[in-house]
PDB file of N, CA and C in Angstrom:
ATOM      1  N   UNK A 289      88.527 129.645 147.718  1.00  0.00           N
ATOM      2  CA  UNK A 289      88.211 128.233 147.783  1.00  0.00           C
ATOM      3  C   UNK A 289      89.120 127.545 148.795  1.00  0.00           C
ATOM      4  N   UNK A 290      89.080 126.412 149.033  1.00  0.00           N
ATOM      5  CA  UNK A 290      89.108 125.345 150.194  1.00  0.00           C
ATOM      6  C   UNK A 290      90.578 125.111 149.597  1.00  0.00           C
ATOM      7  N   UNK A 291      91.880 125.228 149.968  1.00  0.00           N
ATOM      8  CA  UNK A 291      93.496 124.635 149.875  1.00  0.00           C
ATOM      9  C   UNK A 291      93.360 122.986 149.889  1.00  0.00           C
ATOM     10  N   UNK A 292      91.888 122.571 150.440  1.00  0.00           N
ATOM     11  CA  UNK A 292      92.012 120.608 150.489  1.00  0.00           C
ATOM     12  C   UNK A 292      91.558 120.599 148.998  1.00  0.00           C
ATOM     13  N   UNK A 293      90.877 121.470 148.523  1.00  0.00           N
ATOM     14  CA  UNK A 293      90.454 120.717 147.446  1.00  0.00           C
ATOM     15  C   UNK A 293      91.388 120.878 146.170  1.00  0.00           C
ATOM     16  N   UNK A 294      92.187 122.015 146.301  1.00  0.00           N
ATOM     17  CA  UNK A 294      93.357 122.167 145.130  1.00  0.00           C
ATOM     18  C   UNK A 294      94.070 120.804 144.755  1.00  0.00           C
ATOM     19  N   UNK A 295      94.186 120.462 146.539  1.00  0.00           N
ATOM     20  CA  UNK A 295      95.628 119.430 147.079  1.00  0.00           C
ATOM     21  C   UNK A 295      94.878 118.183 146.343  1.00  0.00           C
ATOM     22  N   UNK A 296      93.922 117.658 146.729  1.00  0.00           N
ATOM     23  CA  UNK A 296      93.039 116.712 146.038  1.00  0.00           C
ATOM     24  C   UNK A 296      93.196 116.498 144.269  1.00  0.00           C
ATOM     25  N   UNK A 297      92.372 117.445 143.746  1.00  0.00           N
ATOM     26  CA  UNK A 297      92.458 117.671 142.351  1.00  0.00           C
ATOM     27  C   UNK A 297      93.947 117.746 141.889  1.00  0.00           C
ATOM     28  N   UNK A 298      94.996 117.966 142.286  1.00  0.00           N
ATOM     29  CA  UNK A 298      96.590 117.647 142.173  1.00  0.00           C
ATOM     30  C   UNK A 298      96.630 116.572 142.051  1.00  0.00           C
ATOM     31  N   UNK A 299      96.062 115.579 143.369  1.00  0.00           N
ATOM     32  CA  UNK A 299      96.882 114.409 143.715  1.00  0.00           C
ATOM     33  C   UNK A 299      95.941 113.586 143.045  1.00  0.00           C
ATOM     34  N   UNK A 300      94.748 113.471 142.524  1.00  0.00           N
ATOM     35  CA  UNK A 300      93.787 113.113 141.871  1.00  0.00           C
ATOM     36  C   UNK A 300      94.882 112.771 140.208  1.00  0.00           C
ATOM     37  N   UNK A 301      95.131 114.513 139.803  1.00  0.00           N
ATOM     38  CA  UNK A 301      95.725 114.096 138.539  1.00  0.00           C
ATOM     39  C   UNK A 301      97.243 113.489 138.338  1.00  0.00           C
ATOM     40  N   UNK A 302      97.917 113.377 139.497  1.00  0.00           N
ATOM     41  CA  UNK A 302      99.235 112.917 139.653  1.00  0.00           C
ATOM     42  C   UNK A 302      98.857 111.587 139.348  1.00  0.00           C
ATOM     43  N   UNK A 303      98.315 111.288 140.436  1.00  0.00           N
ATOM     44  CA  UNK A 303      97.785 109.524 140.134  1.00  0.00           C
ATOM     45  C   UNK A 303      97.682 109.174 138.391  1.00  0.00           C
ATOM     46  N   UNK A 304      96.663 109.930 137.700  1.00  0.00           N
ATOM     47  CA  UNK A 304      96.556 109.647 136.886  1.00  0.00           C
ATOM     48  C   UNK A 304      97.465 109.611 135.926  1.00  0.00           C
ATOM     49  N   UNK A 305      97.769 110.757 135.982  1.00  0.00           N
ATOM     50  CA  UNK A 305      99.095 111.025 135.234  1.00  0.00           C
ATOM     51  C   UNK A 305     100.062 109.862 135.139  1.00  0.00           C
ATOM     52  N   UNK A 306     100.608 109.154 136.297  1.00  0.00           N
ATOM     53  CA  UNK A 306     101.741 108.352 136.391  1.00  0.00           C
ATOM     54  C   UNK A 306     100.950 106.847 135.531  1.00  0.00           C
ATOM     55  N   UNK A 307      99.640 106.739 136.175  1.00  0.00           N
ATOM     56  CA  UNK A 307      99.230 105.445 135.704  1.00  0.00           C
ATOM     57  C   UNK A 307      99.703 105.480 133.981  1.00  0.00           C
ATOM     58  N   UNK A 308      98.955 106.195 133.889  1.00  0.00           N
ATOM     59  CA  UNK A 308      98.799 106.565 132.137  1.00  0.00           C
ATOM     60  C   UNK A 308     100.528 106.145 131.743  1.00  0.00           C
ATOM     61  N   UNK A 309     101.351 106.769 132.201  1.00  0.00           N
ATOM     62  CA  UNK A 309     102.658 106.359 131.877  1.00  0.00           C
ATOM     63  C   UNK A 309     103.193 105.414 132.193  1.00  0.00           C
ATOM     64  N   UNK A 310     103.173 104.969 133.321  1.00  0.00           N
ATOM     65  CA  UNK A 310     103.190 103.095 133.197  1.00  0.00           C
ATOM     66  C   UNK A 310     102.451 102.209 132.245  1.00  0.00           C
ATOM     67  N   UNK A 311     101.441 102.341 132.198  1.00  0.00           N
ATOM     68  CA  UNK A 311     100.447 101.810 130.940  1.00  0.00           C
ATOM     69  C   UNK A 311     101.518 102.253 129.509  1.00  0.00           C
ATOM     70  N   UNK A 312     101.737 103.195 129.279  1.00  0.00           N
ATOM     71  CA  UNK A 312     102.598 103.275 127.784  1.00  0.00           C
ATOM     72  C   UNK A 312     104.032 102.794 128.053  1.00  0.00           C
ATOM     73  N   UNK A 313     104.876 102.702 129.179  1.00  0.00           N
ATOM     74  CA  UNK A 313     106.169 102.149 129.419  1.00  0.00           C
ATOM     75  C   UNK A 313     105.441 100.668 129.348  1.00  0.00           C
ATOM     76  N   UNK A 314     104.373  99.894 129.454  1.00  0.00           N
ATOM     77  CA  UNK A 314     104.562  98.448 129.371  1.00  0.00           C
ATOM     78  C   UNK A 314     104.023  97.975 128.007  1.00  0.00           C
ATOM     79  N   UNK A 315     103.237  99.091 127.658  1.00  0.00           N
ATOM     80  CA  UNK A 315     103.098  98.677 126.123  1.00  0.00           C
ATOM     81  C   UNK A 315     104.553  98.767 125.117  1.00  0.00           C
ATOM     82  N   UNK A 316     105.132  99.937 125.805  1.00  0.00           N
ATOM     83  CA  UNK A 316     106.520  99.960 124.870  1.00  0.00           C
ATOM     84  C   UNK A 316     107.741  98.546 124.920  1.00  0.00           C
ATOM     85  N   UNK A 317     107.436  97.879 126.133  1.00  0.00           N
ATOM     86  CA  UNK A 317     108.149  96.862 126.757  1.00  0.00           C
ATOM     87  C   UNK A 317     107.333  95.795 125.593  1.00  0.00           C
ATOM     88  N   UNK A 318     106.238  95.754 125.813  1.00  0.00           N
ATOM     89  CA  UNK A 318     105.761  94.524 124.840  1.00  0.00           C
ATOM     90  C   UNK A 318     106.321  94.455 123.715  1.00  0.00           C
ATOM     91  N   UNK A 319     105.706  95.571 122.935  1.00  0.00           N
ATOM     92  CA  UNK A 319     106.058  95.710 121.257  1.00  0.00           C
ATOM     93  C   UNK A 319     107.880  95.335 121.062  1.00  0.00           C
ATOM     94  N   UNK A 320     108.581  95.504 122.034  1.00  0.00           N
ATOM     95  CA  UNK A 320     110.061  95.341 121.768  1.00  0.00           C
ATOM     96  C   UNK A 320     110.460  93.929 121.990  1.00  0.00           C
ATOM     97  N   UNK A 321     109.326  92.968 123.027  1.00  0.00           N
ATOM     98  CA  UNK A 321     109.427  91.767 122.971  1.00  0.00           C
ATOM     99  C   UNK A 321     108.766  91.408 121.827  1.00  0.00           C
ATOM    100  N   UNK A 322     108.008  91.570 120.976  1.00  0.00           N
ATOM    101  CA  UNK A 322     107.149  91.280 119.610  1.00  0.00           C
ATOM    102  C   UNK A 322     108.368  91.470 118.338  1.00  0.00           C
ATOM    103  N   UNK A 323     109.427  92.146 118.330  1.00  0.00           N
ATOM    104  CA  UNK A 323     110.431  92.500 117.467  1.00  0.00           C
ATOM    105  C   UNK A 323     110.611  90.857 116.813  1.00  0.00           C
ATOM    106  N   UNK A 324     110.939  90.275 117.585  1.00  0.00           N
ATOM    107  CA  UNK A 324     111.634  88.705 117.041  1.00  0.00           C
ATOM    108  C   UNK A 324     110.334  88.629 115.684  1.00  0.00           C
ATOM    109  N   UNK A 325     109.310  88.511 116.169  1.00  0.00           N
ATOM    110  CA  UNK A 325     107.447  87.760 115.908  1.00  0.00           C
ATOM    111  C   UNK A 325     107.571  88.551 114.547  1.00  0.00           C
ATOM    112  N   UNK A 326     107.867  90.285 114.269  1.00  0.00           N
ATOM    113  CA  UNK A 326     107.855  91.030 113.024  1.00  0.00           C
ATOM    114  C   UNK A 326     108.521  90.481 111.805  1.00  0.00           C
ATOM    115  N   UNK A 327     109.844  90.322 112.381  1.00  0.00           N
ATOM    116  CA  UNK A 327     110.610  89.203 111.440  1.00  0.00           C
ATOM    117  C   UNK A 327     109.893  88.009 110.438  1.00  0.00           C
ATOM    118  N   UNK A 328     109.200  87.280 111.596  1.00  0.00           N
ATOM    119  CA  UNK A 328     108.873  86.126 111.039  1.00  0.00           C
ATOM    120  C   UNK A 328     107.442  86.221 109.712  1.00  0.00           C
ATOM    121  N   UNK A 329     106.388  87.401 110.951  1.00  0.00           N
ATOM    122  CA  UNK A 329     105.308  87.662 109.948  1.00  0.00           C
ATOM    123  C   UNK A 329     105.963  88.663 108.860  1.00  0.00           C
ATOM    124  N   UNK A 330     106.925  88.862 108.580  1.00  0.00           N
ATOM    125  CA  UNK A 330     106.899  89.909 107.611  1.00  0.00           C
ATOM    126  C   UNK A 330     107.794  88.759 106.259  1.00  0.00           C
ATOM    127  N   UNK A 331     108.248  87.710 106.684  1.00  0.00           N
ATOM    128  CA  UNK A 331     108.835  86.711 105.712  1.00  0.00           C
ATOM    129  C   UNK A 331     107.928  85.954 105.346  1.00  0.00           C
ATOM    130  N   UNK A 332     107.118  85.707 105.965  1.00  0.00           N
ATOM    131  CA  UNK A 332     105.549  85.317 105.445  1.00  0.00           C
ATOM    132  C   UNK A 332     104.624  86.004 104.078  1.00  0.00           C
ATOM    133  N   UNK A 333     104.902  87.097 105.120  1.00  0.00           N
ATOM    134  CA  UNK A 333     103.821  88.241 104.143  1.00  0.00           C
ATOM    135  C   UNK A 333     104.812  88.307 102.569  1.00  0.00           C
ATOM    136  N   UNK A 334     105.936  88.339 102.386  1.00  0.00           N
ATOM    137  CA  UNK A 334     106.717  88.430 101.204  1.00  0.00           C
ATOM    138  C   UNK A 334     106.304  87.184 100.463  1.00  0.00           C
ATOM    139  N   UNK A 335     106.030  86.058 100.725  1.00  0.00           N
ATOM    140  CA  UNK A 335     105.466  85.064  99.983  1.00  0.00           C
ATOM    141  C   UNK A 335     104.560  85.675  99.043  1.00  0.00           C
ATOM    142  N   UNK A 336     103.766  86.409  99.428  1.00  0.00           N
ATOM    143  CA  UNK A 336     102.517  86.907  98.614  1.00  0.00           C
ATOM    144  C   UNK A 336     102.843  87.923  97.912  1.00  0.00           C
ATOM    145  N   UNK A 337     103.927  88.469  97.546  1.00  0.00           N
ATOM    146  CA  UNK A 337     104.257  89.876  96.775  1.00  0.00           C
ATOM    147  C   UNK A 337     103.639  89.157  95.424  1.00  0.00           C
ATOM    148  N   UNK A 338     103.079  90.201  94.507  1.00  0.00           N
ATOM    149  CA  UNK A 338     102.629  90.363  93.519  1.00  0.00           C
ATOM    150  C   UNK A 338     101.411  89.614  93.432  1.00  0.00           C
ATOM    151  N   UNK A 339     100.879  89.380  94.592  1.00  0.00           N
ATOM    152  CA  UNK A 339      99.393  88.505  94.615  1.00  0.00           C
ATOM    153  C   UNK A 339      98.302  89.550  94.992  1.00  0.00           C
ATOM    154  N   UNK A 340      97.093  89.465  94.809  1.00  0.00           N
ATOM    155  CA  UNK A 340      95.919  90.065  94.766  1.00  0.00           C
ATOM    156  C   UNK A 340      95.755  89.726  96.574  1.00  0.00           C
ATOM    157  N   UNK A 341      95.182  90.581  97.197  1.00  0.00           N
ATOM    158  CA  UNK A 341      94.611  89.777  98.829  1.00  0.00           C
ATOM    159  C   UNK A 341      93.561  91.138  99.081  1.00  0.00           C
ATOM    160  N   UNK A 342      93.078  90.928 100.240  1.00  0.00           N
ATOM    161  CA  UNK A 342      92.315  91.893 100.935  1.00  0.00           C
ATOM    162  C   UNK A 342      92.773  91.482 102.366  1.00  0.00           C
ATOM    163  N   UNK A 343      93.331  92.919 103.070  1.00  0.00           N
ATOM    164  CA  UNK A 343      94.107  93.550 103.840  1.00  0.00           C
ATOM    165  C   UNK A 343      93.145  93.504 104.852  1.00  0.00           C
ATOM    166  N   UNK A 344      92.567  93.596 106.155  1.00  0.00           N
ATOM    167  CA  UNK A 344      91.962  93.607 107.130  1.00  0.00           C
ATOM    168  C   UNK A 344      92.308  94.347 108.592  1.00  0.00           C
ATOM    169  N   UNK A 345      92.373  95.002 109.283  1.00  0.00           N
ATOM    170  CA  UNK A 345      92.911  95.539 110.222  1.00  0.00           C
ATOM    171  C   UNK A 345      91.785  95.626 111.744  1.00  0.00           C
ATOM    172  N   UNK A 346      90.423  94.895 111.376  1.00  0.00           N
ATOM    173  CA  UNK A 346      89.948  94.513 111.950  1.00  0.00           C
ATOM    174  C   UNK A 346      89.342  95.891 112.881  1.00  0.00           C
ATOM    175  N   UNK A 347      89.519  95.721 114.273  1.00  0.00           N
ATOM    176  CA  UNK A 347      89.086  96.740 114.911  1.00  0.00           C
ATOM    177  C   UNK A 347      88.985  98.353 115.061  1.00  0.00           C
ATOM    178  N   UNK A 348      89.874  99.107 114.012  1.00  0.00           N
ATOM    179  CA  UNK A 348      90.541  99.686 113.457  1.00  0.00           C
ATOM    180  C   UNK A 348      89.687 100.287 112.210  1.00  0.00           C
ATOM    181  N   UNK A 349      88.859  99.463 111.685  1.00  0.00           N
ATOM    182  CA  UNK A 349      88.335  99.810 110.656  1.00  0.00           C
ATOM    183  C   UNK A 349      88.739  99.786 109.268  1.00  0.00           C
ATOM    184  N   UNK A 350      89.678  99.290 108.885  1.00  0.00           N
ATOM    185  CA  UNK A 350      90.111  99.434 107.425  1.00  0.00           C
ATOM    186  C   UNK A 350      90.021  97.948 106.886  1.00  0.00           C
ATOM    187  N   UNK A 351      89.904  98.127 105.420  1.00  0.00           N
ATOM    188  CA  UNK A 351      90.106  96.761 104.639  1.00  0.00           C
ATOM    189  C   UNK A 351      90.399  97.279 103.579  1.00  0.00           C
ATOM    190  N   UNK A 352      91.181  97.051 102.961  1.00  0.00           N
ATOM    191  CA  UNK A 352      92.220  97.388 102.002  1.00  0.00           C
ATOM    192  C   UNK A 352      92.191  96.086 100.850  1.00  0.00           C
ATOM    193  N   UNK A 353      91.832  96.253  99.738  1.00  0.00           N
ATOM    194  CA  UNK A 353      91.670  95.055  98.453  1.00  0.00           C
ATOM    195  C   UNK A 353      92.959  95.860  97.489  1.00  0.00           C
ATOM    196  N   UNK A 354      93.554  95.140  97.426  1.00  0.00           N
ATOM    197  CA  UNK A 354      95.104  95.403  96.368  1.00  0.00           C
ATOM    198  C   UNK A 354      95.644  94.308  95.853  1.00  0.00           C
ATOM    199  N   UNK A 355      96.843  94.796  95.601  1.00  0.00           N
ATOM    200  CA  UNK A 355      98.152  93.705  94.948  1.00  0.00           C
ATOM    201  C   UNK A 355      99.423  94.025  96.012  1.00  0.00           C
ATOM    202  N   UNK A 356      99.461  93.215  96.891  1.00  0.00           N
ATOM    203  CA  UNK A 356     101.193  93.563  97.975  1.00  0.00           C
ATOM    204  C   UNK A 356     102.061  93.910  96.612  1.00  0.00           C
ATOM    205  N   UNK A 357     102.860  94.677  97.170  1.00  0.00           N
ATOM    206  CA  UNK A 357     104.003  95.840  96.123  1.00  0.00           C
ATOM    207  C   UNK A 357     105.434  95.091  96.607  1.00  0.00           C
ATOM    208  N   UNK A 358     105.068  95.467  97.866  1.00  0.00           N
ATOM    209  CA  UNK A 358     106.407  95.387  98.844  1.00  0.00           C
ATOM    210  C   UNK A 358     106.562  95.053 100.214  1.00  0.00           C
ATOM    211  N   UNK A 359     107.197  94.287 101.293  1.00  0.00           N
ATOM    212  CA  UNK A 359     107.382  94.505 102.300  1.00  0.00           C
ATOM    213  C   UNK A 359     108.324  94.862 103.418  1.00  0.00           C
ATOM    214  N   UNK A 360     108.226  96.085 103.753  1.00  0.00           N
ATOM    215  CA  UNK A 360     109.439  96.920 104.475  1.00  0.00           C
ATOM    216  C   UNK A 360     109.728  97.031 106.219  1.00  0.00           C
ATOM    217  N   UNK A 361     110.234  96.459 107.014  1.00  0.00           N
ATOM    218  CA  UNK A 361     109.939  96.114 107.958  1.00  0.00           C
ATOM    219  C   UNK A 361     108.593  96.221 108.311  1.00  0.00           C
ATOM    220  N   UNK A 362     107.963  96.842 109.001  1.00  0.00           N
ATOM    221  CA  UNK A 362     106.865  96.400 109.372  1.00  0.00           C
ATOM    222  C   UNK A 362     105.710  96.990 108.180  1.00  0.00           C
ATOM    223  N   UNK A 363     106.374  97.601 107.582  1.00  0.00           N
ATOM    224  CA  UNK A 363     104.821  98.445 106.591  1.00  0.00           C
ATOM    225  C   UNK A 363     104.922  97.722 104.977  1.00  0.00           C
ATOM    226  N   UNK A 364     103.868  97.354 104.826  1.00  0.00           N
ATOM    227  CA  UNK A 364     103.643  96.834 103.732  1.00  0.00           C
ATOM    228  C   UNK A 364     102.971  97.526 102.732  1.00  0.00           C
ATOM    229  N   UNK A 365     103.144  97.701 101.155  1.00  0.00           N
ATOM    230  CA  UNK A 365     103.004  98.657 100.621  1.00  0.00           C
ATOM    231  C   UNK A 365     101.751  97.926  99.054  1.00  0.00           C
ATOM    232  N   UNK A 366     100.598  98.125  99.272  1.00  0.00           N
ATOM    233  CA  UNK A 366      99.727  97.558  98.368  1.00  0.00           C
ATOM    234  C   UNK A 366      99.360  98.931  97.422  1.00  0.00           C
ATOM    235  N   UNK A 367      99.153  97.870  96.208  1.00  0.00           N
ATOM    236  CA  UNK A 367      98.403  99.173  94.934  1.00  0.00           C
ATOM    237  C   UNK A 367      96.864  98.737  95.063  1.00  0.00           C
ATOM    238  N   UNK A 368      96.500  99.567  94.792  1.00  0.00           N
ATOM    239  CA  UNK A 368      94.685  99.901  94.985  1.00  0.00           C
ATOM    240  C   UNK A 368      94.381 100.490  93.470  1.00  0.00           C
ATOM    241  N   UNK A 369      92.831 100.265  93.338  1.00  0.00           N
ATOM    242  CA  UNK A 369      92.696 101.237  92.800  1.00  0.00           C
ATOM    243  C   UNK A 369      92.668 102.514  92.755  1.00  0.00           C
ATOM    244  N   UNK A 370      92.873 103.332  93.956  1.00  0.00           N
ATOM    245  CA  UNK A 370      93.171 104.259  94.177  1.00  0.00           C
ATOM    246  C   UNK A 370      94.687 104.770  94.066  1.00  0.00           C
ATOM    247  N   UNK A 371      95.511 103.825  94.306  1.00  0.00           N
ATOM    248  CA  UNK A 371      96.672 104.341  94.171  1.00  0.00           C
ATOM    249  C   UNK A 371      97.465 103.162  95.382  1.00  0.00           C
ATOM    250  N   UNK A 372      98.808 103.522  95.251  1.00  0.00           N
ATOM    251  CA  UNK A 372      99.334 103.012  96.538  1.00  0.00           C
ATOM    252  C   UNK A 372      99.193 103.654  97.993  1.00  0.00           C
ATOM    253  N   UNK A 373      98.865 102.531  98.738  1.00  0.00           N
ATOM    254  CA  UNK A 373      98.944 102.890  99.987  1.00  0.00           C
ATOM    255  C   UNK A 373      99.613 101.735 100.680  1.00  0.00           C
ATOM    256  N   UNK A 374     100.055 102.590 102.317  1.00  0.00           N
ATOM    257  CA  UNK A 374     101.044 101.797 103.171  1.00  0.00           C
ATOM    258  C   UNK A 374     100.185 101.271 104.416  1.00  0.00           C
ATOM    259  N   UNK A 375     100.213  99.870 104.357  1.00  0.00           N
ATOM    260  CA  UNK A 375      99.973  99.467 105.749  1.00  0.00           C
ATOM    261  C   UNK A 375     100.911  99.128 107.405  1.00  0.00           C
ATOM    262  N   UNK A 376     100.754  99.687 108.173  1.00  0.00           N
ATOM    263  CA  UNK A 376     101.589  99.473 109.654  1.00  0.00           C
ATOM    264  C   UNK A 376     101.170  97.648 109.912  1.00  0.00           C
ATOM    265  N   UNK A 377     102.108  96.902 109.366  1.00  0.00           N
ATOM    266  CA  UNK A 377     101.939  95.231 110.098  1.00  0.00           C
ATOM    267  C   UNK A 377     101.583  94.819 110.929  1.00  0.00           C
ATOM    268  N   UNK A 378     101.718  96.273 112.351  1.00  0.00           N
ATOM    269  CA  UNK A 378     101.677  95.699 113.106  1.00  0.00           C
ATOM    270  C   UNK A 378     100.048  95.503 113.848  1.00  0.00           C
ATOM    271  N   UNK A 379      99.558  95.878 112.878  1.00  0.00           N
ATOM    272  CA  UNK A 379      97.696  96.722 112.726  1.00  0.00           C
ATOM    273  C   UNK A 379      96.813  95.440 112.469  1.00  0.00           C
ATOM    274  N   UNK A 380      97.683  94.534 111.535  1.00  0.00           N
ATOM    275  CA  UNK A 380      96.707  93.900 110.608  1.00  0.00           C
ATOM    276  C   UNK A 380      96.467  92.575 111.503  1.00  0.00           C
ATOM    277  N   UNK A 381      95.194  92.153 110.940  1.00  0.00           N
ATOM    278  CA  UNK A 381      94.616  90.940 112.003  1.00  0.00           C
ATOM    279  C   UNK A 381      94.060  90.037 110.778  1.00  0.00           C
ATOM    280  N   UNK A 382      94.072  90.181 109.695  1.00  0.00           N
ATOM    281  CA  UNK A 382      94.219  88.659 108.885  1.00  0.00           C
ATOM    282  C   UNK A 382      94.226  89.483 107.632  1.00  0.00           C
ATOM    283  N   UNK A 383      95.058  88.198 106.558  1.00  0.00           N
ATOM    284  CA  UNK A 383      95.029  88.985 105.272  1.00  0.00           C
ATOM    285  C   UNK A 383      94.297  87.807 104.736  1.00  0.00           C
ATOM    286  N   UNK A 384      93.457  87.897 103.218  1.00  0.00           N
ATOM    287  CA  UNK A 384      92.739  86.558 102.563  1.00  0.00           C
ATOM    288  C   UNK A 384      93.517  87.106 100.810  1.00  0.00           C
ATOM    289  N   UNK A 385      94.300  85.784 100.307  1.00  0.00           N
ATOM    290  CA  UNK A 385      94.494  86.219  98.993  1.00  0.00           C
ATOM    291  C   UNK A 385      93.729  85.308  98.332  1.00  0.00           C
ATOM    292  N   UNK A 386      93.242  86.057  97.410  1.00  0.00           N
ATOM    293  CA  UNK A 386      92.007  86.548  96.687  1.00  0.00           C
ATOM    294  C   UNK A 386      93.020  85.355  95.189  1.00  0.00           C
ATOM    295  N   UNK A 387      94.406  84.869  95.166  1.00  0.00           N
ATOM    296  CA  UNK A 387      94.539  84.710  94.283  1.00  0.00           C
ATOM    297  C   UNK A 387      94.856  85.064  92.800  1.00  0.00           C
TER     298      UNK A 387
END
């Protein structure tokens, strides 16, 4: 085969390669500017310990109906009827208590 086309398909995946890792070095840059923001929603979310809500995570797919248990930096820990499970805070896109 053709030595241009190796060189190509290399430099094809180099490119990619690097993008891809800039893309996760600026997402990692964000989330560390969001640190302050965790604080605040997670002193929020403790208001509601021992309240009934439904959990939402929106794009993601989950909805979660419990009782908040606990909240541990970012993961929050609801009983279900299934049992306990842990949510990542940083996932969730609205909670509704149910009261």
């Amino acid at each position: 085969m053709n030595p241009g086309i190796y060189a190509s398909v290399f430099i094809t995946f180099f490119v990619i390669f690097t993008q891809q890792h800039e893309m996760r070095k600026a997402v990692m840059i964000k989330r560390k500017k969001k640190k302050g923001l965790k604080n605040i929603m997670n002193e929020l979310i403790k208001k509601y310990i021992r309240k009934s809500c439904k959990i939402s995570t929106g794009s993601f797919g989950t909805t979660i109906v419990g009782k908040i248990i606990d909240v541990n930096e970012n993961w929050i820990e609801v009983e279900t009827k299934k049992g306990n499970e842990l949510v990542n805070a940083e996932f969730i896109q609205n909670i509704k208590i149910n009261s």
